[in-house]
Coordinates of C-alpha atoms in Angstrom, one line a residue:
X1 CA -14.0 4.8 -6.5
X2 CA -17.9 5.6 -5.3
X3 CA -19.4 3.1 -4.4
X4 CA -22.0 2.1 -6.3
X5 CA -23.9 -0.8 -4.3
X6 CA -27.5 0.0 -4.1
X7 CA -27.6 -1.6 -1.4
X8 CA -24.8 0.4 0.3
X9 CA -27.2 3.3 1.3
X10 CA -27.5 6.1 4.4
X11 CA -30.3 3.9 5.8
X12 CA -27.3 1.6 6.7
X13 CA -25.9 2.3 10.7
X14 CA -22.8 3.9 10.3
X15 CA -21.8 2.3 13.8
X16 CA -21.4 -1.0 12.3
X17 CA -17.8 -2.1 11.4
X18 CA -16.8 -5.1 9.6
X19 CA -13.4 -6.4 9.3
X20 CA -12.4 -10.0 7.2
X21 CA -9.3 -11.3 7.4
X22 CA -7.9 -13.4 4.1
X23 CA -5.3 -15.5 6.0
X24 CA -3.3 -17.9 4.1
X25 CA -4.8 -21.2 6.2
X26 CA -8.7 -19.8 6.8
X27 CA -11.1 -16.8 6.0
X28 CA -12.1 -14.8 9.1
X29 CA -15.1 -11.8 9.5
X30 CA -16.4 -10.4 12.3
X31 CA -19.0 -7.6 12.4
X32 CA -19.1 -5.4 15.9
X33 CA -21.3 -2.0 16.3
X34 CA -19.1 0.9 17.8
X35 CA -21.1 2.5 20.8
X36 CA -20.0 4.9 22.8
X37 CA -16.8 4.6 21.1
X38 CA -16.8 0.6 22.4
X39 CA -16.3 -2.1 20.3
X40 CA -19.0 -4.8 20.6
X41 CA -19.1 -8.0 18.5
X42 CA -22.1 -8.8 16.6
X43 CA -21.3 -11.6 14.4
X44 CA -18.6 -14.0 13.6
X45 CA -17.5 -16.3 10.9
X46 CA -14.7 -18.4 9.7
X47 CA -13.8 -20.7 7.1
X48 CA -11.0 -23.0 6.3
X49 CA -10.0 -22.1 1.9
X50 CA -6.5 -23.2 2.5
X51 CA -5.3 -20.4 0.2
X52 CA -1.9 -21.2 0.8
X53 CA -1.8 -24.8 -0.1
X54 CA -2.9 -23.6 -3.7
X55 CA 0.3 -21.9 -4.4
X56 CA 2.9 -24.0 -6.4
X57 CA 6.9 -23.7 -6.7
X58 CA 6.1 -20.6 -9.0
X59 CA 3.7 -18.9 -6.2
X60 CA 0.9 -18.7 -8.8
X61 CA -2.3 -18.9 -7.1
X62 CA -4.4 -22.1 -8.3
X63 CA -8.1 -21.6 -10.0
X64 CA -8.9 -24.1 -7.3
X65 CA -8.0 -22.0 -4.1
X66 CA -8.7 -19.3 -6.0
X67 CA -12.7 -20.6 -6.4
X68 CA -12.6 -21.6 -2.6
X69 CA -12.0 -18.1 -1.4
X70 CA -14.5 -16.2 -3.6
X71 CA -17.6 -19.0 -3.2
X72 CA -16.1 -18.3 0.8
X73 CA -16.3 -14.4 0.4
X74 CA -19.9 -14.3 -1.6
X75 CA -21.1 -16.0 1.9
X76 CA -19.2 -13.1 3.7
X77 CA -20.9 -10.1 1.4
X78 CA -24.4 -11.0 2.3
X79 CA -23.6 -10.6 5.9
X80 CA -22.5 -7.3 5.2
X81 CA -24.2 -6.2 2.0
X82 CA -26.2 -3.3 4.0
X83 CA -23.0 -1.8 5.7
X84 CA -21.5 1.3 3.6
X85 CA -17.8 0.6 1.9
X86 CA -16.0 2.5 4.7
X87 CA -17.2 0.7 7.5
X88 CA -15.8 -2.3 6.0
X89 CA -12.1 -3.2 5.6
X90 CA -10.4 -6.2 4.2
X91 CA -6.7 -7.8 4.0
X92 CA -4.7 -10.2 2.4
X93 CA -2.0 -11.8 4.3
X94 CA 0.8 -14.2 3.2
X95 CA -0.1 -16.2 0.6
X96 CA -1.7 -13.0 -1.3
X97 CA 1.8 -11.6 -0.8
X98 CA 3.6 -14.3 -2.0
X99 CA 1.0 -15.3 -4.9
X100 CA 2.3 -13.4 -8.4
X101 CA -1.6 -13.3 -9.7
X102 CA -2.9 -12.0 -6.5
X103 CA -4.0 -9.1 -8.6
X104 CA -6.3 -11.3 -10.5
X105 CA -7.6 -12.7 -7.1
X106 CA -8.0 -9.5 -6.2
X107 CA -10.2 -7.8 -8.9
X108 CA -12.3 -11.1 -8.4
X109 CA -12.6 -10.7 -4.7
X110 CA -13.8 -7.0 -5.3
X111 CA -16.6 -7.6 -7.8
X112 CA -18.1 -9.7 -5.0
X113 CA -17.4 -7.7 -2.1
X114 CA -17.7 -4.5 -4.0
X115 CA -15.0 -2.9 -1.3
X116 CA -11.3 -2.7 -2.0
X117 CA -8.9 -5.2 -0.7
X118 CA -5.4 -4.6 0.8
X119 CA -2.4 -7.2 0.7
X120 CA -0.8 -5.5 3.9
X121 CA 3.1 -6.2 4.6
X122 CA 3.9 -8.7 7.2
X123 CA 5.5 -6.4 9.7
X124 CA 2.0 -4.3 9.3
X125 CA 0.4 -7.9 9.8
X126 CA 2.4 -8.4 13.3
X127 CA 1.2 -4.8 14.5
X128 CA -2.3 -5.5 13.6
X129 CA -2.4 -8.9 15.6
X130 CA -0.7 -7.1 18.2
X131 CA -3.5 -4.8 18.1
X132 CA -5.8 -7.0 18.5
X133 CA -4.3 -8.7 21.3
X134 CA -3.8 -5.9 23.7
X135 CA -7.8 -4.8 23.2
X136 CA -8.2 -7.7 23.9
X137 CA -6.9 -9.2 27.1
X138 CA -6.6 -7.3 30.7
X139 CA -3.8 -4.8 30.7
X140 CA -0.6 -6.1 32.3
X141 CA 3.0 -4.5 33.5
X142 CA 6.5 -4.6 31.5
X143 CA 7.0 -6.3 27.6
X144 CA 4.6 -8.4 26.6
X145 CA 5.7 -11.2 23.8
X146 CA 3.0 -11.8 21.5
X147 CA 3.4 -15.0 18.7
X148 CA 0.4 -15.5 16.0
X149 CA 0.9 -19.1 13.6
X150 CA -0.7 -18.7 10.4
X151 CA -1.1 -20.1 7.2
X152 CA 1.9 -18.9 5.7
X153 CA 4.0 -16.8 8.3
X154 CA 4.6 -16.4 11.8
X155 CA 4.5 -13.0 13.4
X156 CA 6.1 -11.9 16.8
X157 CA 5.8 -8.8 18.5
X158 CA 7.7 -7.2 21.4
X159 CA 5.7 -4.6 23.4
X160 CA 4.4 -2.6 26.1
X161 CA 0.5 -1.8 26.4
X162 CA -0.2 -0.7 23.4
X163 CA 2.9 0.0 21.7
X164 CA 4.7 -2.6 20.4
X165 CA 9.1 -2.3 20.3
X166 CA 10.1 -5.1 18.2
X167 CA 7.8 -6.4 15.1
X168 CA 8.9 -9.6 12.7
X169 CA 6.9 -11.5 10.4
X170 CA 9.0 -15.1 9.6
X171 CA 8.0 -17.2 6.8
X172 CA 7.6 -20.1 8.3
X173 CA 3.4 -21.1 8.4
X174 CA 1.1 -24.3 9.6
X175 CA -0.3 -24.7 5.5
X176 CA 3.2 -23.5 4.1
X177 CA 5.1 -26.6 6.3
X178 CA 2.4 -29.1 6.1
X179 CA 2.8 -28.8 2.6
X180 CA 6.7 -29.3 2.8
X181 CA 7.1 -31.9 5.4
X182 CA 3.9 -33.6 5.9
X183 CA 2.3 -33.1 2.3
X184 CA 0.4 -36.9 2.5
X185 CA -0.3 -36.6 6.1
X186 CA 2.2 -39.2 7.2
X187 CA 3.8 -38.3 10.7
X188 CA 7.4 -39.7 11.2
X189 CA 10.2 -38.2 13.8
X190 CA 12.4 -37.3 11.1
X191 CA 10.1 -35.0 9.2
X192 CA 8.9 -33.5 12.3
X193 CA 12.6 -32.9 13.6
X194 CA 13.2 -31.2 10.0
X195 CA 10.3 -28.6 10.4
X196 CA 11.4 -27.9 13.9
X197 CA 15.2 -27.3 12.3
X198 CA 13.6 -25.2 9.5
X199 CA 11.4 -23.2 12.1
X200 CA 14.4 -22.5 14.5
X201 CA 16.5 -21.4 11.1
X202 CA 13.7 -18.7 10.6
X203 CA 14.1 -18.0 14.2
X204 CA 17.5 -17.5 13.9
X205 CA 17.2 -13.7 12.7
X206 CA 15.4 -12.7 15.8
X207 CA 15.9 -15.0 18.9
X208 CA 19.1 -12.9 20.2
X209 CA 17.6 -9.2 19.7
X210 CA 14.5 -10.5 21.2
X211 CA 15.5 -12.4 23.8
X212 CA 17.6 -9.2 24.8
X213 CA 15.3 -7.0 25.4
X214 CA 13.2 -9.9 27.2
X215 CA 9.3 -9.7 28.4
X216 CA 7.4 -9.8 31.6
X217 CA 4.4 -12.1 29.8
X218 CA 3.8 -14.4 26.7
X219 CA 0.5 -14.6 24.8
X220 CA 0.0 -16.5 21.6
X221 CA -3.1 -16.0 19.0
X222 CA -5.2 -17.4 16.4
X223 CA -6.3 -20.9 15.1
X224 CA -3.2 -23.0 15.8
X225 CA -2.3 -22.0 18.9
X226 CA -5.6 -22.1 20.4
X227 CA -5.7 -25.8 19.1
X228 CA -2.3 -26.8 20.7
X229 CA -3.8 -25.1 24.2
X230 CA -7.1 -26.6 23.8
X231 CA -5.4 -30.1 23.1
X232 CA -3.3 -29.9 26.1
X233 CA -6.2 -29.0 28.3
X234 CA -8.2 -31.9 27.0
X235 CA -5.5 -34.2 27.7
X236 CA -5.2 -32.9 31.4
X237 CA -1.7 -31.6 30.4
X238 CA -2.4 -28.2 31.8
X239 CA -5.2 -25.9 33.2
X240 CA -5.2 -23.0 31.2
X241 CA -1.7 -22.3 29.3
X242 CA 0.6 -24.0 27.4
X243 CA 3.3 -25.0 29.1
X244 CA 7.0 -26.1 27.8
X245 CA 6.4 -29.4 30.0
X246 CA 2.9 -29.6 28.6
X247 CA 3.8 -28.5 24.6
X248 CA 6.5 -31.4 24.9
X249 CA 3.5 -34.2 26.0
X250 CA 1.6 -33.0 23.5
X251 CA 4.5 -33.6 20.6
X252 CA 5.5 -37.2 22.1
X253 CA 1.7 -38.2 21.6
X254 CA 1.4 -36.5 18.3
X255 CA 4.9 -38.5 17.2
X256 CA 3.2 -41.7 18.5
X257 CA 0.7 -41.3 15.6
X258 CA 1.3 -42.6 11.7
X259 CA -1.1 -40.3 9.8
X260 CA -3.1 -36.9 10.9
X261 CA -6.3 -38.8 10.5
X262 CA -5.5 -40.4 13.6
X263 CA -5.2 -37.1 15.4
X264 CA -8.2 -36.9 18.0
X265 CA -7.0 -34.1 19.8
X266 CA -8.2 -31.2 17.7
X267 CA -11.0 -30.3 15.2
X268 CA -11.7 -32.1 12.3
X269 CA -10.4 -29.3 10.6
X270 CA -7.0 -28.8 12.0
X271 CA -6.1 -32.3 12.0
X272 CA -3.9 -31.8 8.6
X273 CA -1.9 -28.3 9.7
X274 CA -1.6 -29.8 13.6
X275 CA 1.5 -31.2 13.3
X276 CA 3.0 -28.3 11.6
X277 CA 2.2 -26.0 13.8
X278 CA 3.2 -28.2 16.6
X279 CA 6.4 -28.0 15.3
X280 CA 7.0 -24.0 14.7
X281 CA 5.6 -23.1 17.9
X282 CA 7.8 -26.3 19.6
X283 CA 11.0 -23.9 18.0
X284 CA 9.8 -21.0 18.8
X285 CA 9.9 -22.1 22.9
X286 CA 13.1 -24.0 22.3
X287 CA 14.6 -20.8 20.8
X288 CA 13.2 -18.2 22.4
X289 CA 12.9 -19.9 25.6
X290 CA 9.7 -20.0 26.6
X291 CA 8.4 -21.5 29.7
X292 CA 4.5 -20.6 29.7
X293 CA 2.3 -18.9 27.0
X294 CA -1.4 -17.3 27.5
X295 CA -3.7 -17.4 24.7
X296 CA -5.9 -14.5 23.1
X297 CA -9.5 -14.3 21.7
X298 CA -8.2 -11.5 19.6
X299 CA -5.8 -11.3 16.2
X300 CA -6.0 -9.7 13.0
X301 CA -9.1 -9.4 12.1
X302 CA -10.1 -7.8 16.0
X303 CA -6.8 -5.3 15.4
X304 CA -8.6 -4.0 11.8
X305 CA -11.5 -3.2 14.3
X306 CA -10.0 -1.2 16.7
X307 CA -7.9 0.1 13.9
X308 CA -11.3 1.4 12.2
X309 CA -12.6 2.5 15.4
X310 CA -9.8 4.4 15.9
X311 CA -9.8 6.2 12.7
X312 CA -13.8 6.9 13.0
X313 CA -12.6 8.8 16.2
X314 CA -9.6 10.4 14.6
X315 CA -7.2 8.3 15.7
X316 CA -5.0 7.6 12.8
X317 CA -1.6 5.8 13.2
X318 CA -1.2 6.2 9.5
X319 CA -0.8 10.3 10.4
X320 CA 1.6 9.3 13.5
X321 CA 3.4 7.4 10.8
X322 CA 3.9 10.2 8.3
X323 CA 5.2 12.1 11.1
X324 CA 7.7 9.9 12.0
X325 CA 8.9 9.7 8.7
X326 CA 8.8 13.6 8.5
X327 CA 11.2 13.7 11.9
X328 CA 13.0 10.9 10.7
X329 CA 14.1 12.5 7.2
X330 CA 14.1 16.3 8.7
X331 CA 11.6 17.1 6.2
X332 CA 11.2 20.9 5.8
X333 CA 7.5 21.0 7.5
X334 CA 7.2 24.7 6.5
X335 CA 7.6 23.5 2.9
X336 CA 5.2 20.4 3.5
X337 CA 2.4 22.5 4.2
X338 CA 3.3 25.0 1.8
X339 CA 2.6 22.5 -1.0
X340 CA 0.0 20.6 0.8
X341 CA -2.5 24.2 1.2
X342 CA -1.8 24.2 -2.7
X343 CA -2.6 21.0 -3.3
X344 CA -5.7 20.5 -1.5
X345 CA -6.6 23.8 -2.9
X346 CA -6.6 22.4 -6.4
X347 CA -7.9 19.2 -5.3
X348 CA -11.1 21.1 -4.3
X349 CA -11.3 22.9 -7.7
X350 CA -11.2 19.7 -9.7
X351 CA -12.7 17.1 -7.5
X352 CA -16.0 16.7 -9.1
X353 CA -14.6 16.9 -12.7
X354 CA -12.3 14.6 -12.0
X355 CA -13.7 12.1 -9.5
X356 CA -11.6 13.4 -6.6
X357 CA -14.3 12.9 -4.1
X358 CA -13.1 9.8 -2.1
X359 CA -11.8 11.3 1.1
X360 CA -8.6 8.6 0.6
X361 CA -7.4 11.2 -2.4
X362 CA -7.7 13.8 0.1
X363 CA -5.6 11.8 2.6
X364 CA -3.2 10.4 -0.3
X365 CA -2.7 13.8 -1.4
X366 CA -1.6 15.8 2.0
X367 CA 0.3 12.4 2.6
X368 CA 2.1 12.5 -0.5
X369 CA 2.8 16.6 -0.1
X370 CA 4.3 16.1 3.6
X371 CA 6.8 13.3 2.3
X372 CA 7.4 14.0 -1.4
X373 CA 10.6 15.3 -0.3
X374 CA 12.1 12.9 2.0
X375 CA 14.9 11.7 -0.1
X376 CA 17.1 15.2 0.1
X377 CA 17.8 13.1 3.4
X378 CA 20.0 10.8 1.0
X379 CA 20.9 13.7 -1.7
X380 CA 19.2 16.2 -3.8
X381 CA 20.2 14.9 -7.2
X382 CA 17.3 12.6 -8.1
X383 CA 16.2 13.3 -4.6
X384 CA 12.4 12.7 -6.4
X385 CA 13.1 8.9 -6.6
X386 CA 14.9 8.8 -3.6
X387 CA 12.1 9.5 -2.1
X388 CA 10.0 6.9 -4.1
X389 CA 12.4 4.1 -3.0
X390 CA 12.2 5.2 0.9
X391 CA 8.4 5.3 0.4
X392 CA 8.5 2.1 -1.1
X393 CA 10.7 -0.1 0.8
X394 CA 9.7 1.4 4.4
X395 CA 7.9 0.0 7.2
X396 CA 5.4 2.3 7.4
X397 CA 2.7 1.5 10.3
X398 CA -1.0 2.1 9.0
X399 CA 0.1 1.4 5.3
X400 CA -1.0 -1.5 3.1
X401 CA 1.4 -2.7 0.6
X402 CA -1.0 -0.6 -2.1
X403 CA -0.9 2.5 0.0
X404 CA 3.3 2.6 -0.2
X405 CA 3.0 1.9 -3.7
X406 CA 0.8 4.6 -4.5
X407 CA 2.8 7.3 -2.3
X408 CA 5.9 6.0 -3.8
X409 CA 4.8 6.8 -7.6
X410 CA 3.1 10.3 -6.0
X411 CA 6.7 11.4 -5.1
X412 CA 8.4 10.1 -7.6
X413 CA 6.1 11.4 -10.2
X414 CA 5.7 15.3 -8.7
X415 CA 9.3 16.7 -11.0
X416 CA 10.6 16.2 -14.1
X417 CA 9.7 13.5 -16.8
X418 CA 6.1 11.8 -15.8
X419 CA 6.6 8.2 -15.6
X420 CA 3.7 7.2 -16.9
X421 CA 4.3 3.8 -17.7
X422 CA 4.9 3.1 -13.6
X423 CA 1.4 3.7 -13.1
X424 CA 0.4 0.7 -15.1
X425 CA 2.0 -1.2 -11.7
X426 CA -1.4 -0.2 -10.2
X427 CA -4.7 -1.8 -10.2
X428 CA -6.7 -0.5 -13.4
X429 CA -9.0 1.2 -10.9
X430 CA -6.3 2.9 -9.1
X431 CA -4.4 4.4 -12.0
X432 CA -6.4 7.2 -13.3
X433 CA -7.0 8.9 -9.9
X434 CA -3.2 7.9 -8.6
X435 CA -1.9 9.9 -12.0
X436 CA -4.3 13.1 -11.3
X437 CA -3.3 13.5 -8.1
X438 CA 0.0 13.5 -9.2
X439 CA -0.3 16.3 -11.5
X440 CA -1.7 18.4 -8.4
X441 CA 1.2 17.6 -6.5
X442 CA 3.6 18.3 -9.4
X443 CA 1.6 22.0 -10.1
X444 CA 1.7 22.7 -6.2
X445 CA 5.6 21.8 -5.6
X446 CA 6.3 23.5 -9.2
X447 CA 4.5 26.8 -7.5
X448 CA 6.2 26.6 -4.4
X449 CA 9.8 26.3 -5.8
X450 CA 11.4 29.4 -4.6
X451 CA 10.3 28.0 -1.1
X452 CA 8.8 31.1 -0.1
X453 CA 6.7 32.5 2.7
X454 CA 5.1 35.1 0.7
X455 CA 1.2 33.4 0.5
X456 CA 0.6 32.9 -3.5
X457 CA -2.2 34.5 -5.2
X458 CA -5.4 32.6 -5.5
X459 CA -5.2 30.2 -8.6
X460 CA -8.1 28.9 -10.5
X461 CA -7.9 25.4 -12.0
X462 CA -10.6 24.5 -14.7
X463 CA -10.4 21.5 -16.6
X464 CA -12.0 20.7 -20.4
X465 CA -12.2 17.7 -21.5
X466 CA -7.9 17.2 -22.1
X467 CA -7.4 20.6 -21.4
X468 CA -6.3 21.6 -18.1
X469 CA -6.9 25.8 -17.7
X470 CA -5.0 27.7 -14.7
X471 CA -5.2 30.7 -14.4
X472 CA -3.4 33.6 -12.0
X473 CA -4.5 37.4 -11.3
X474 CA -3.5 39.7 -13.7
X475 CA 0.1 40.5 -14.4
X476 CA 1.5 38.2 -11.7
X477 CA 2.9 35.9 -14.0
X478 CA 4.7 38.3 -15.8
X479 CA 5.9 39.5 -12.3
X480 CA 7.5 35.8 -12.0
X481 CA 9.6 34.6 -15.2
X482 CA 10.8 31.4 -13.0
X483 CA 7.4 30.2 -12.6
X484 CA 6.4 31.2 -15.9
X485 CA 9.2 28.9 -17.4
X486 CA 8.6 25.9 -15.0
X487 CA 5.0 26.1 -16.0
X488 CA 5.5 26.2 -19.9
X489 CA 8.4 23.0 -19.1
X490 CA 5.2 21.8 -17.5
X491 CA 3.0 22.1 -20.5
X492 CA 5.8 19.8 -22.4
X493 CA 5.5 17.0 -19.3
X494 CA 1.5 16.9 -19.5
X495 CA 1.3 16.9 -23.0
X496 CA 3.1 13.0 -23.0
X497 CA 0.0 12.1 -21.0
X498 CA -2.3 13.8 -23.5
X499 CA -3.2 16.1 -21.5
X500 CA -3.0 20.5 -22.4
X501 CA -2.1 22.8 -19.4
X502 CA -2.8 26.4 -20.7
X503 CA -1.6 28.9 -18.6
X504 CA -2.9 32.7 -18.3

């Protein structure tokens, strides 16, 4: 995982940031130099790939939109071929989660961009956006609502300031129902009417939880939206928002047209996904009842930004996250350190022989060691992959899709039988470093069993080729038979993965 760019090298400012955004509908980067711990923007670009529209009824991923994203992101990488890998971060959105070869996207994408990429979940998506909004915009009292149209979903956020209460990502995007109910650009009041019905059935899951809690302010972001605004503006349909009164005008005209290639109103560009969008965000006032909404310069791609800024300055909501977990499943935290000062210890020893050094296997590591036990919460038999599945299935702010995954196989790999063959779910160039790590964890909880106070004697990890050497003071293993046992169980456990643990 170094990275290996000769281009990627200290002369490079490490106040530059670059975030791209692999939405379903368009590609998005922006570049911005943190100063003073501010975020300024440098540089911008966007392209439309239409990623979506080359999934078929199978969700495999086409060659074709598969081509039009990578000749799109080997224009990105020279814009920031000088910046090094961890000032640069990049997500997949919707159709990357929906696509079953998004893998083989993915591995494409890399060799170009020479940076991992993360398919992050849809609620992670909405918080992101939401992100992005509120660093956006000036600061305002009570809930604010906050809707983003994509290419292939629809998120909608609930919050105050900077914390958002209520997070939802709906499948329901402008590519996704252009495709379904406009797919040769004919506009008719019956398939318009059907993608409003199938909008407000998405809605459904939401509108009554959401229109409970209720908000003082509505703002919606990114391509579409800015479109319809724009539109209604240019028609002299409003000043500066949209407006029920003005959003309704604006469908009435739309409906007067036979084909999208008629539609004046908007961008070349947007012409084809205009009247689906027109048509989600017409449900989502109907259902939601919404009277006026604000628009934002600032969505994904500007949350992923602020996100990095915030972890440059050590503000991590991935370790809020773990936390909350922690609370959440009364986690033992005396244990949780415990095994995490053990873990990193060995991670120190070994981290040059075995290509430890990224500081993620650091962060991976102490993350796994403070949630490995989380599913006692649910009961202790099997309580390893009850932990996996919580890991796995939860919402977990911070986390990408990956990230779960990988925590998820930490935990449920650290006792008993080693499932090696789960690690084969990984990328290739995940799986070596994902299964080492979980051999420290598994040593570390293995040493802390007894779940005792008493600090353990200094162990010294070597490792040889497939031999893994650890070694105790004199006499102290003799001193403790349990460990002694666990460790020679151990031996049997390692040895499936080829790998000898010899014990003195």
């Amino acid at each position: 995982m170094n990275d290996t760019r000769p281009s990627a090298t200290a002369a490079a400012s490490p106040s530059l940031l670059a975030a791209i955004d692999l939405g379903s509908n368009s590609f998005h980067m922006v570049v911005a130099q943190l100063v003073d711990g501010e975020v300024k923007l440098q540089d911008v670009m966007s392209e439309k790939v239409q990623l979506a529209a080359g999934l078929n009824a199978d969700k495999v991923l086409s060659e074709e939109a598969q081509q039009r994203g990578l000749e799109c992101l080997a224009r990105f990488a020279q814009r920031v071929s000088d910046l090094p890998r961890r000032s640069i971060r990049i997500v997949g959105t919707n159709a990357l989660r929906e696509a079953v070869n998004s893998r083989e996207f993915l591995k494409r994408a890399e060799a170009i961009l020479h940076t991992p990429l993360e398919i992050i979940p849809g609620r992670e998506e909405a918080r992101l956006i939401y992100l992005g909004v509120c660093q956006t915009r000036p600061p305002e009292d009570g809930l604010r609502l906050v809707i983003d149209i994509g290419g292939g979903s629809t998120e909608l956020v609930l919050g105050e300031k900077f914390q958002p209460r209520a997070l939802e990502s709906l499948e329901m995007g402008c590519v996704s129902f252009t495709q379904r109910y406009f797919p040769d650009g004919k506009i008719t009041k019956a398939s318009f009417q059907k993608a409003v019905y199938a909008a407000l059935r998405e809605l459904m899951s939401i509108q009554k939880r959401y229109r409970r809690i209720g908000w003082s302010n509505c703002v919606g972001s990114s391509g579409t939206i800015k479109a319809i605004r724009n539109a209604c503006i240019s028609l002299g349909l409003t000043e500066e928002h949209i407006t029920a009164r003005a959003l309704d005008q604006l469908r009435q005209r739309i409906l007067s047209y036979g084909h999208v290639d008629e539609i004046t109103e908007v961008k070349a560009e947007r012409r084809a996904v205009l009247p689906a969008g027109l048509a989600i965000l017409s449900a989502a006032f109907d259902s939601l009842g919404i009277r006026v909404m604000a628009c934002s310069d600032g969505a994904l791609r500007e949350g992923l930004l602020f996100e990095m800024a915030g972890r440059l300055q050590h503000e991590d909501i991935r370790e809020h996250s773990i936390s909350k977990l922690m609370r959440q499943y009364h986690v033992d935290r005396h244990q949780a350190e415990r095994v995490e000062r053990s873990a990193l210890h060995a991670l120190a020893q070994l981290r040059d022989s075995w290509g430890l050094d990224d500081p993620q296997h650091t962060q991976m590591l102490r993350w796994a060691a403070h949630t490995h036990e989380i599913g006692r919460a649910i009961s202790h038999a099997q309580y390893h992959k009850h932990s996996a599945y919580l890991l796995q299935n939860s919402d977990i702010s911070g986390f990408t899709n990956l990230d779960r995954q990988q925590l998820a196989l930490l935990a449920r790999s650290h006792r008993r039988k080693f499932p090696k063959e789960d690690f084969k779910q990984l990328p290739e160039s995940r799986q070596q470093a994902c299964r080492r790590l979980a051999i420290l964890l598994r040593l570390a909880s293995l040493l802390h069993r007894n779940r005792s106070r008493i600090k353990l004697p200094s162990m010294q990890l070597q490792v040889d080729g497939k031999e893994l050497q650890l070694s105790f003071p004199k006499g102290w293993l003799a001193q403790h038979p349990l460990t002694q046992a666990d460790l020679e169980q151990e031996a049997e456990f390692l040895k499936a993965l080829g790998l000898k643990l010899q014990v003195n």
